[in-house]
CSV table of C-alpha atoms in Angstrom, one decimal:
chain,number,residue,atom,x,y,z
M,1,MET,CA,-59.3,-36.8,38.6
M,2,VAL,CA,-57.3,-33.6,38.7
M,3,ASN,CA,-53.5,-34.1,39.0
M,4,MET,CA,-50.6,-32.0,40.2
M,5,ARG,CA,-46.8,-32.2,40.4
M,6,ALA,CA,-45.1,-33.1,43.6
M,7,VAL,CA,-41.7,-34.3,44.8
M,8,ASP,CA,-41.6,-38.0,45.1
M,9,ILE,CA,-39.0,-40.6,46.2
M,10,LYS,CA,-37.9,-43.5,44.0
M,11,ASP,CA,-38.6,-46.8,45.7
M,12,GLY,CA,-40.1,-44.9,48.7
M,13,LYS,CA,-36.9,-44.0,50.4
M,14,GLY,CA,-33.3,-43.3,49.6
M,15,PRO,CA,-30.5,-40.7,49.2
M,16,ALA,CA,-31.0,-37.2,47.9
M,17,THR,CA,-30.6,-38.4,44.3
M,18,SER,CA,-33.7,-40.5,44.7
M,19,LEU,CA,-35.9,-37.4,44.7
M,20,PHE,CA,-37.8,-36.5,41.5
M,21,ILE,CA,-40.9,-34.6,40.5
M,22,ASN,CA,-43.8,-36.9,39.8
M,23,GLU,CA,-47.5,-36.4,38.9
M,24,ILE,CA,-50.0,-37.4,41.6
M,25,GLU,CA,-53.6,-36.7,42.4
M,26,ARG,CA,-54.4,-33.2,43.6
M,27,PRO,CA,-55.9,-33.3,47.1
M,28,LYS,CA,-59.4,-31.9,47.9
M,29,PRO,CA,-60.2,-29.8,51.0
M,30,THR,CA,-62.7,-31.1,53.5
M,31,ALA,CA,-64.1,-29.9,56.9
M,32,ALA,CA,-62.0,-26.9,58.0
M,33,GLN,CA,-59.3,-27.3,55.3
M,34,ALA,CA,-58.2,-25.0,52.5
M,35,LEU,CA,-56.6,-25.9,49.2
M,36,ILE,CA,-53.4,-23.8,48.8
M,37,ARG,CA,-51.5,-23.1,45.6
M,38,VAL,CA,-48.0,-23.4,46.8
M,39,LYS,CA,-45.6,-20.5,46.0
M,40,ALA,CA,-42.7,-21.6,48.2
M,41,PHE,CA,-41.8,-24.3,50.8
M,42,GLY,CA,-39.1,-24.6,53.4
M,43,LEU,CA,-36.7,-27.5,53.9
M,44,ASN,CA,-36.2,-29.0,57.4
M,45,ARG,CA,-33.9,-31.7,58.8
M,46,MET,CA,-36.8,-34.0,59.4
M,47,ASP,CA,-37.3,-34.1,55.6
M,48,LEU,CA,-33.9,-35.7,55.2
M,49,LEU,CA,-34.8,-38.4,57.8
M,50,GLN,CA,-38.2,-39.0,56.3
M,51,ARG,CA,-36.6,-39.3,52.8
M,52,GLU,CA,-34.4,-42.1,54.2
M,53,GLY,CA,-37.2,-43.9,56.0
M,54,GLN,CA,-35.9,-42.9,59.4
M,55,TYR,CA,-38.7,-40.6,60.6
M,56,PRO,CA,-42.0,-41.7,62.2
M,57,VAL,CA,-44.6,-39.8,60.1
M,58,PRO,CA,-48.0,-39.1,61.8
M,59,PRO,CA,-50.8,-41.3,60.4
M,60,GLN,CA,-52.7,-38.3,59.0
M,61,ALA,CA,-49.7,-37.1,57.0
M,62,PRO,CA,-49.5,-37.6,53.2
M,63,LYS,CA,-46.5,-39.4,51.9
M,64,THR,CA,-45.2,-36.2,50.2
M,65,LEU,CA,-42.4,-34.4,52.1
M,66,GLY,CA,-42.7,-31.0,53.6
M,67,VAL,CA,-44.3,-29.3,56.6
M,68,GLU,CA,-44.1,-25.5,55.9
M,69,PHE,CA,-45.2,-23.4,52.9
M,70,SER,CA,-46.6,-20.2,51.6
M,71,GLY,CA,-49.1,-19.6,48.8
M,72,ILE,CA,-52.5,-18.5,47.7
M,73,ILE,CA,-55.9,-20.0,48.9
M,74,GLU,CA,-57.6,-21.6,45.9
M,75,GLU,CA,-60.6,-23.2,47.7
M,76,LEU,CA,-62.1,-23.4,51.1
M,77,ALA,CA,-64.1,-26.3,52.6
M,78,SER,CA,-67.4,-25.6,54.4
M,79,GLU,CA,-66.1,-25.6,58.0
M,80,SER,CA,-63.0,-23.4,57.4
M,81,GLU,CA,-62.2,-20.4,59.6
M,82,SER,CA,-64.2,-17.3,58.7
M,83,GLY,CA,-61.1,-15.1,58.6
M,84,PHE,CA,-59.9,-16.6,55.3
M,85,LYS,CA,-61.2,-16.3,51.8
M,86,LYS,CA,-60.2,-17.4,48.3
M,87,GLY,CA,-57.3,-15.4,46.9
M,88,ASP,CA,-55.7,-14.7,50.4
M,89,ALA,CA,-51.9,-14.9,50.6
M,90,VAL,CA,-51.0,-17.2,53.5
M,91,PHE,CA,-48.3,-19.3,55.1
M,92,GLY,CA,-48.6,-22.2,57.4
M,93,LEU,CA,-47.7,-25.5,59.0
M,94,ALA,CA,-48.8,-28.9,57.8
M,95,TYR,CA,-48.4,-32.6,58.8
M,96,GLY,CA,-46.9,-33.1,55.3
M,97,GLY,CA,-47.4,-32.5,51.6
M,98,ALA,CA,-45.7,-29.1,51.1
M,99,TYR,CA,-43.3,-30.3,48.4
M,100,ALA,CA,-46.0,-30.0,45.8
M,101,GLU,CA,-47.9,-27.6,43.6
M,102,TYR,CA,-51.0,-27.8,45.9
M,103,ILE,CA,-51.5,-28.7,49.6
M,104,VAL,CA,-54.6,-29.1,51.7
M,105,VAL,CA,-54.2,-27.9,55.3
M,106,SER,CA,-56.5,-26.9,58.2
M,107,THR,CA,-57.3,-23.2,58.3
M,108,HIS,CA,-56.4,-23.4,62.0
M,109,MET,CA,-52.8,-23.7,60.9
M,110,LEU,CA,-52.8,-20.8,58.4
M,111,VAL,CA,-51.5,-17.3,58.9
M,112,HIS,CA,-52.1,-14.3,56.7
M,113,LYS,CA,-48.9,-13.3,54.9
M,114,PRO,CA,-47.9,-9.7,55.9
M,115,ASP,CA,-47.0,-7.3,53.1
M,116,GLU,CA,-43.7,-6.7,54.8
M,117,LEU,CA,-42.5,-10.3,54.1
M,118,SER,CA,-42.0,-12.2,50.9
M,119,PHE,CA,-43.5,-15.6,50.1
M,120,GLU,CA,-39.9,-17.0,50.4
M,121,GLU,CA,-39.4,-15.5,53.9
M,122,CYS,CA,-42.8,-16.7,55.1
M,123,ALA,CA,-42.3,-20.3,53.8
M,124,GLY,CA,-39.4,-20.6,56.3
M,125,ILE,CA,-41.2,-19.3,59.4
M,126,PRO,CA,-43.8,-21.9,60.5
M,127,GLU,CA,-41.9,-25.0,61.5
M,128,THR,CA,-38.9,-23.3,63.0
M,129,TRP,CA,-40.5,-20.5,64.8
M,130,ILE,CA,-43.3,-22.5,66.2
M,131,THR,CA,-40.8,-25.2,67.4
M,132,ALA,CA,-38.8,-22.5,69.1
M,133,LEU,CA,-41.9,-20.9,70.7
M,134,GLN,CA,-43.0,-24.4,71.9
M,135,ALA,CA,-39.7,-25.3,73.4
M,136,MET,CA,-39.1,-22.0,75.1
M,137,TYR,CA,-42.6,-21.1,76.4
M,138,MET,CA,-44.8,-24.2,76.5
M,139,VAL,CA,-42.2,-26.7,77.6
M,140,ALA,CA,-39.5,-24.8,79.4
M,141,ASP,CA,-41.9,-22.2,80.8
M,142,TYR,CA,-39.4,-19.4,80.1
M,143,LYS,CA,-39.7,-16.2,82.3
M,144,PRO,CA,-38.0,-12.9,81.5
M,145,ASN,CA,-34.5,-12.5,82.8
M,146,GLN,CA,-33.7,-16.2,82.8
M,147,SER,CA,-30.6,-17.4,81.1
M,148,ILE,CA,-30.9,-19.7,78.1
M,149,LEU,CA,-28.6,-21.9,76.0
M,150,TRP,CA,-29.5,-22.9,72.4
M,151,HIS,CA,-27.4,-25.8,71.0
M,152,ALA,CA,-26.9,-25.9,67.2
M,153,GLY,CA,-27.0,-22.1,67.4
M,154,ALA,CA,-26.9,-21.6,63.6
M,155,SER,CA,-29.7,-24.1,63.0
M,156,ASN,CA,-33.1,-22.6,62.0
M,157,VAL,CA,-34.9,-23.3,65.3
M,158,SER,CA,-32.1,-21.8,67.3
M,159,ILE,CA,-31.8,-18.8,65.0
M,160,ALA,CA,-35.5,-18.2,65.9
M,161,GLY,CA,-35.0,-19.0,69.6
M,162,ILE,CA,-32.1,-16.6,70.1
M,163,GLN,CA,-34.1,-13.8,68.6
M,164,LEU,CA,-37.1,-14.7,70.8
M,165,SER,CA,-34.8,-14.8,73.9
M,166,LYS,CA,-33.3,-11.4,73.1
M,167,ALA,CA,-36.7,-9.8,72.5
M,168,ASP,CA,-38.0,-11.2,75.8
M,169,THR,CA,-35.1,-9.9,77.9
M,170,ALA,CA,-33.2,-13.1,78.6
M,171,SER,CA,-30.4,-12.2,81.1
M,172,LYS,CA,-27.8,-14.2,79.1
M,173,ILE,CA,-28.1,-16.0,75.8
M,174,PHE,CA,-25.6,-18.7,74.9
M,175,ALA,CA,-25.2,-21.0,71.9
M,176,THR,CA,-23.0,-23.8,70.7
M,177,THR,CA,-22.0,-24.5,67.1
M,178,ARG,CA,-19.4,-26.6,65.3
M,179,SER,CA,-17.5,-23.7,63.7
M,180,ASP,CA,-16.0,-20.3,64.6
M,181,GLU,CA,-17.7,-18.8,61.6
M,182,LYS,CA,-21.1,-19.9,62.9
M,183,ASN,CA,-20.2,-18.6,66.4
M,184,LYS,CA,-19.5,-15.2,64.9
M,185,PHE,CA,-22.8,-15.2,63.1
M,186,VAL,CA,-24.7,-16.1,66.3
M,187,VAL,CA,-23.1,-13.3,68.3
M,188,GLU,CA,-22.8,-10.6,65.7
M,189,LYS,CA,-26.0,-11.1,63.7
M,190,LEU,CA,-28.4,-12.7,66.2
M,191,GLY,CA,-27.2,-10.9,69.4
M,192,ALA,CA,-26.2,-13.9,71.6
M,193,THR,CA,-24.2,-13.1,74.6
M,194,ALA,CA,-21.5,-15.7,73.6
M,195,ALA,CA,-21.2,-18.8,71.4
M,196,PHE,CA,-18.8,-21.7,71.9
M,197,ASN,CA,-17.3,-24.2,69.5
M,198,SER,CA,-18.4,-27.7,70.6
M,199,GLU,CA,-15.6,-29.2,68.5
M,200,THR,CA,-12.7,-27.3,70.1
M,201,GLN,CA,-13.9,-26.0,73.4
M,202,ASP,CA,-15.2,-27.3,76.7
M,203,TRP,CA,-18.4,-25.4,76.2
M,204,ALA,CA,-20.0,-26.4,79.5
M,205,GLU,CA,-17.0,-25.1,81.4
M,206,GLU,CA,-17.2,-21.9,79.3
M,207,VAL,CA,-20.8,-21.5,80.3
M,208,LEU,CA,-20.0,-21.9,83.9
M,209,LYS,CA,-17.3,-19.2,83.7
M,210,ALA,CA,-19.7,-16.9,81.9
M,211,THR,CA,-22.3,-17.3,84.6
M,212,ASP,CA,-19.9,-17.1,87.6
M,213,GLY,CA,-20.4,-20.8,88.3
M,214,LYS,CA,-24.2,-20.7,88.4
M,215,GLY,CA,-25.0,-22.3,85.0
M,216,VAL,CA,-28.0,-21.6,82.8
M,217,ASP,CA,-31.7,-21.8,83.6
M,218,ILE,CA,-32.8,-23.3,80.3
M,219,ILE,CA,-31.0,-25.5,77.7
M,220,VAL,CA,-32.6,-26.3,74.4
M,221,ASP,CA,-30.9,-29.4,73.1
M,222,PHE,CA,-30.8,-31.1,69.7
M,223,MET,CA,-27.7,-33.2,70.4
M,224,GLY,CA,-28.9,-36.0,72.7
M,225,ALA,CA,-26.7,-38.6,74.4
M,226,GLY,CA,-23.4,-37.1,73.5
M,227,PHE,CA,-24.2,-33.8,75.2
M,228,PHE,CA,-26.1,-35.2,78.2
M,229,ALA,CA,-23.2,-35.0,80.8
M,230,SER,CA,-22.1,-31.6,79.6
M,231,ASN,CA,-25.7,-30.3,79.7
M,232,LEU,CA,-25.9,-31.4,83.4
M,233,LYS,CA,-22.6,-29.6,84.0
M,234,ALA,CA,-23.8,-26.4,82.4
M,235,ALA,CA,-27.3,-26.5,84.0
M,236,ALA,CA,-28.1,-24.2,86.9
M,237,ARG,CA,-30.0,-25.5,90.0
M,238,ASP,CA,-33.7,-26.2,89.0
M,239,ALA,CA,-32.8,-25.8,85.3
M,240,HIS,CA,-35.0,-27.2,82.6
M,241,ILE,CA,-33.4,-29.1,79.7
M,242,VAL,CA,-35.7,-29.4,76.6
M,243,THR,CA,-34.6,-32.2,74.2
M,244,LEU,CA,-35.9,-31.7,70.6
M,245,ALA,CA,-33.6,-34.2,68.8
M,246,ALA,CA,-30.7,-36.6,69.4
M,247,LEU,CA,-28.1,-35.9,66.6
M,248,THR,CA,-25.3,-37.6,68.7
M,249,GLY,CA,-27.4,-40.6,69.5
M,250,MET,CA,-30.1,-41.9,71.9
M,251,LYS,CA,-28.2,-44.2,74.3
M,252,LEU,CA,-26.2,-42.9,77.2
M,253,PRO,CA,-22.8,-44.5,78.1
M,254,ALA,CA,-22.9,-47.0,80.9
M,255,GLU,CA,-20.6,-44.8,83.0
M,256,THR,CA,-22.9,-41.8,82.9
M,257,ASP,CA,-23.1,-40.0,86.3
M,258,MET,CA,-26.6,-39.0,87.2
M,259,GLY,CA,-25.6,-37.2,90.3
M,260,ALA,CA,-25.9,-33.7,89.0
M,261,PHE,CA,-29.4,-34.5,87.6
M,262,LEU,CA,-30.5,-35.3,91.1
M,263,PHE,CA,-28.7,-32.8,93.2
M,264,LYS,CA,-29.3,-29.8,90.8
M,265,ARG,CA,-33.0,-30.8,90.6
M,266,VAL,CA,-32.8,-30.7,86.8
M,267,ARG,CA,-36.0,-31.2,84.8
M,268,LEU,CA,-35.3,-33.1,81.5
M,269,GLU,CA,-38.2,-33.1,79.0
M,270,GLY,CA,-38.4,-34.4,75.5
M,271,SER,CA,-40.7,-32.7,73.0
M,272,THR,CA,-41.9,-33.1,69.4
M,273,LEU,CA,-44.2,-30.9,67.3
M,274,ARG,CA,-45.3,-32.8,64.2
M,275,ALA,CA,-47.1,-35.6,66.1
M,276,ARG,CA,-49.1,-33.1,68.2
M,277,ASP,CA,-52.8,-32.8,67.5
M,278,GLU,CA,-54.3,-29.9,65.6
M,279,LYS,CA,-55.6,-28.2,68.8
M,280,TYR,CA,-52.2,-28.1,70.3
M,281,GLN,CA,-50.6,-26.8,67.1
M,282,GLY,CA,-53.3,-24.3,66.7
M,283,LYS,CA,-52.4,-22.8,70.1
M,284,LEU,CA,-48.9,-22.4,68.8
M,285,ARG,CA,-50.1,-20.8,65.6
M,286,ASP,CA,-52.0,-18.2,67.7
M,287,GLN,CA,-48.8,-17.6,69.8
M,288,LEU,CA,-46.8,-17.0,66.6
M,289,VAL,CA,-49.5,-14.5,65.3
M,290,GLU,CA,-49.7,-12.7,68.6
M,291,HIS,CA,-46.1,-12.6,69.8
M,292,ALA,CA,-43.8,-13.0,66.7
M,293,LEU,CA,-45.7,-11.7,63.7
M,294,PRO,CA,-45.8,-8.0,64.9
M,295,LYS,CA,-42.0,-8.2,65.4
M,296,PHE,CA,-41.5,-9.5,61.9
M,297,LYS,CA,-43.6,-6.6,60.6
M,298,ASP,CA,-41.5,-4.0,62.4
M,299,GLY,CA,-38.2,-5.6,61.6
M,300,THR,CA,-37.3,-6.7,65.1
M,301,PHE,CA,-37.3,-10.4,64.0
M,302,LYS,CA,-35.7,-11.5,60.8
M,303,ALA,CA,-36.4,-14.6,58.7
M,304,TYR,CA,-32.9,-15.7,57.7
M,305,VAL,CA,-32.8,-17.4,54.3
M,306,GLU,CA,-29.6,-19.0,53.2
M,307,LYS,CA,-30.6,-19.8,49.7
M,308,VAL,CA,-33.7,-19.7,47.4
M,309,MET,CA,-33.8,-22.4,44.7
M,310,ASP,CA,-36.3,-23.5,42.1
M,311,TRP,CA,-38.0,-26.7,43.3
M,312,GLU,CA,-36.7,-28.6,40.3
M,313,LYS,CA,-33.3,-28.4,42.0
M,314,ILE,CA,-34.6,-30.4,45.0
M,315,VAL,CA,-31.8,-32.9,44.9
M,316,GLU,CA,-29.2,-30.1,45.1
M,317,ALA,CA,-31.1,-28.5,47.9
M,318,HIS,CA,-31.2,-31.7,50.0
M,319,GLN,CA,-27.5,-32.2,49.4
M,320,LEU,CA,-26.8,-28.6,50.5
M,321,MET,CA,-28.7,-29.2,53.8
M,322,GLU,CA,-26.8,-32.4,54.4
M,323,SER,CA,-23.5,-30.4,54.1
M,324,ASN,CA,-24.4,-28.7,57.5
M,325,LYS,CA,-22.9,-25.5,56.2
M,326,THR,CA,-26.0,-23.3,56.1
M,327,LYS,CA,-27.0,-20.5,58.5
M,328,GLY,CA,-30.6,-20.0,57.6
M,329,LYS,CA,-33.4,-21.6,55.6
M,330,ILE,CA,-33.2,-23.3,52.3
M,331,ILE,CA,-36.4,-22.2,50.4
M,332,MET,CA,-37.8,-23.8,47.2
M,333,THR,CA,-40.0,-21.8,44.9
M,334,ILE,CA,-42.6,-23.1,42.4
M,335,ASP,CA,-42.8,-21.0,39.2
M,336,TRP,CA,-46.4,-20.5,38.1
């Protein structure tokens, strides 16, 4: 048996301080999989929930945390895609297992690392950019010149989404955050039309003012129940609200008024990514390669990295993510 090091959780779940580096069996690639020697991996909010035992992990996922990574192909199974070979630098999306020295993943979910991007930058692209592409195009069916609102505007998915919206000629791009500093970042660095502080402003009213009372065509929401009424207020007629998370809760107040939902003909759709099958995720991988990767290469799109840390500081990294003070990815590197 060949072993490797991987991040583990004491007693199976717990706070950030329960994370430690353990020795476990190294996985073997089968079917269309590749074995990747991990150079870097990205942190995501789902990792915090999974660590605490509050995230429904797909049955095919290993217990090790982490869904996005970059590294070098060490071995290919017999049915792997012909476009990859041993020694290729790649990045990709996984059902789990990225917090480790090695990971096995389907070659259908791998992307060749461009020379223009570092391993650290690439490790933070797959989950966030694919989620943004999925929400905007496959779920909301975005069309050029529509207006769009991204909640949690300084979160990694919205950082990707705002850049996608700008590149695809959205008529207006709005965002909400919980601080004026993040609002400034969203407008000045990402190019949003305007950003509103959801803690101090009636952001829905501000959106209506900025759209001459029309509202926005698409809302990408991570907040859930606490923003439901305001989302309806800010939505245009025939708007599409895509719910990706519910950070303010799942249950609506008893007094919730559904009138605007009916009379504005709003479409409300929830969506997840990790539980989707490989074929669905593979389509999104292809969309990332075709539509986003060229813009990363020419500098139109930027992979925002808040901090790069050695993976042995995984406890500190999770605590940093829990602080909600970041404006970009937290990337962990493995020193080989």
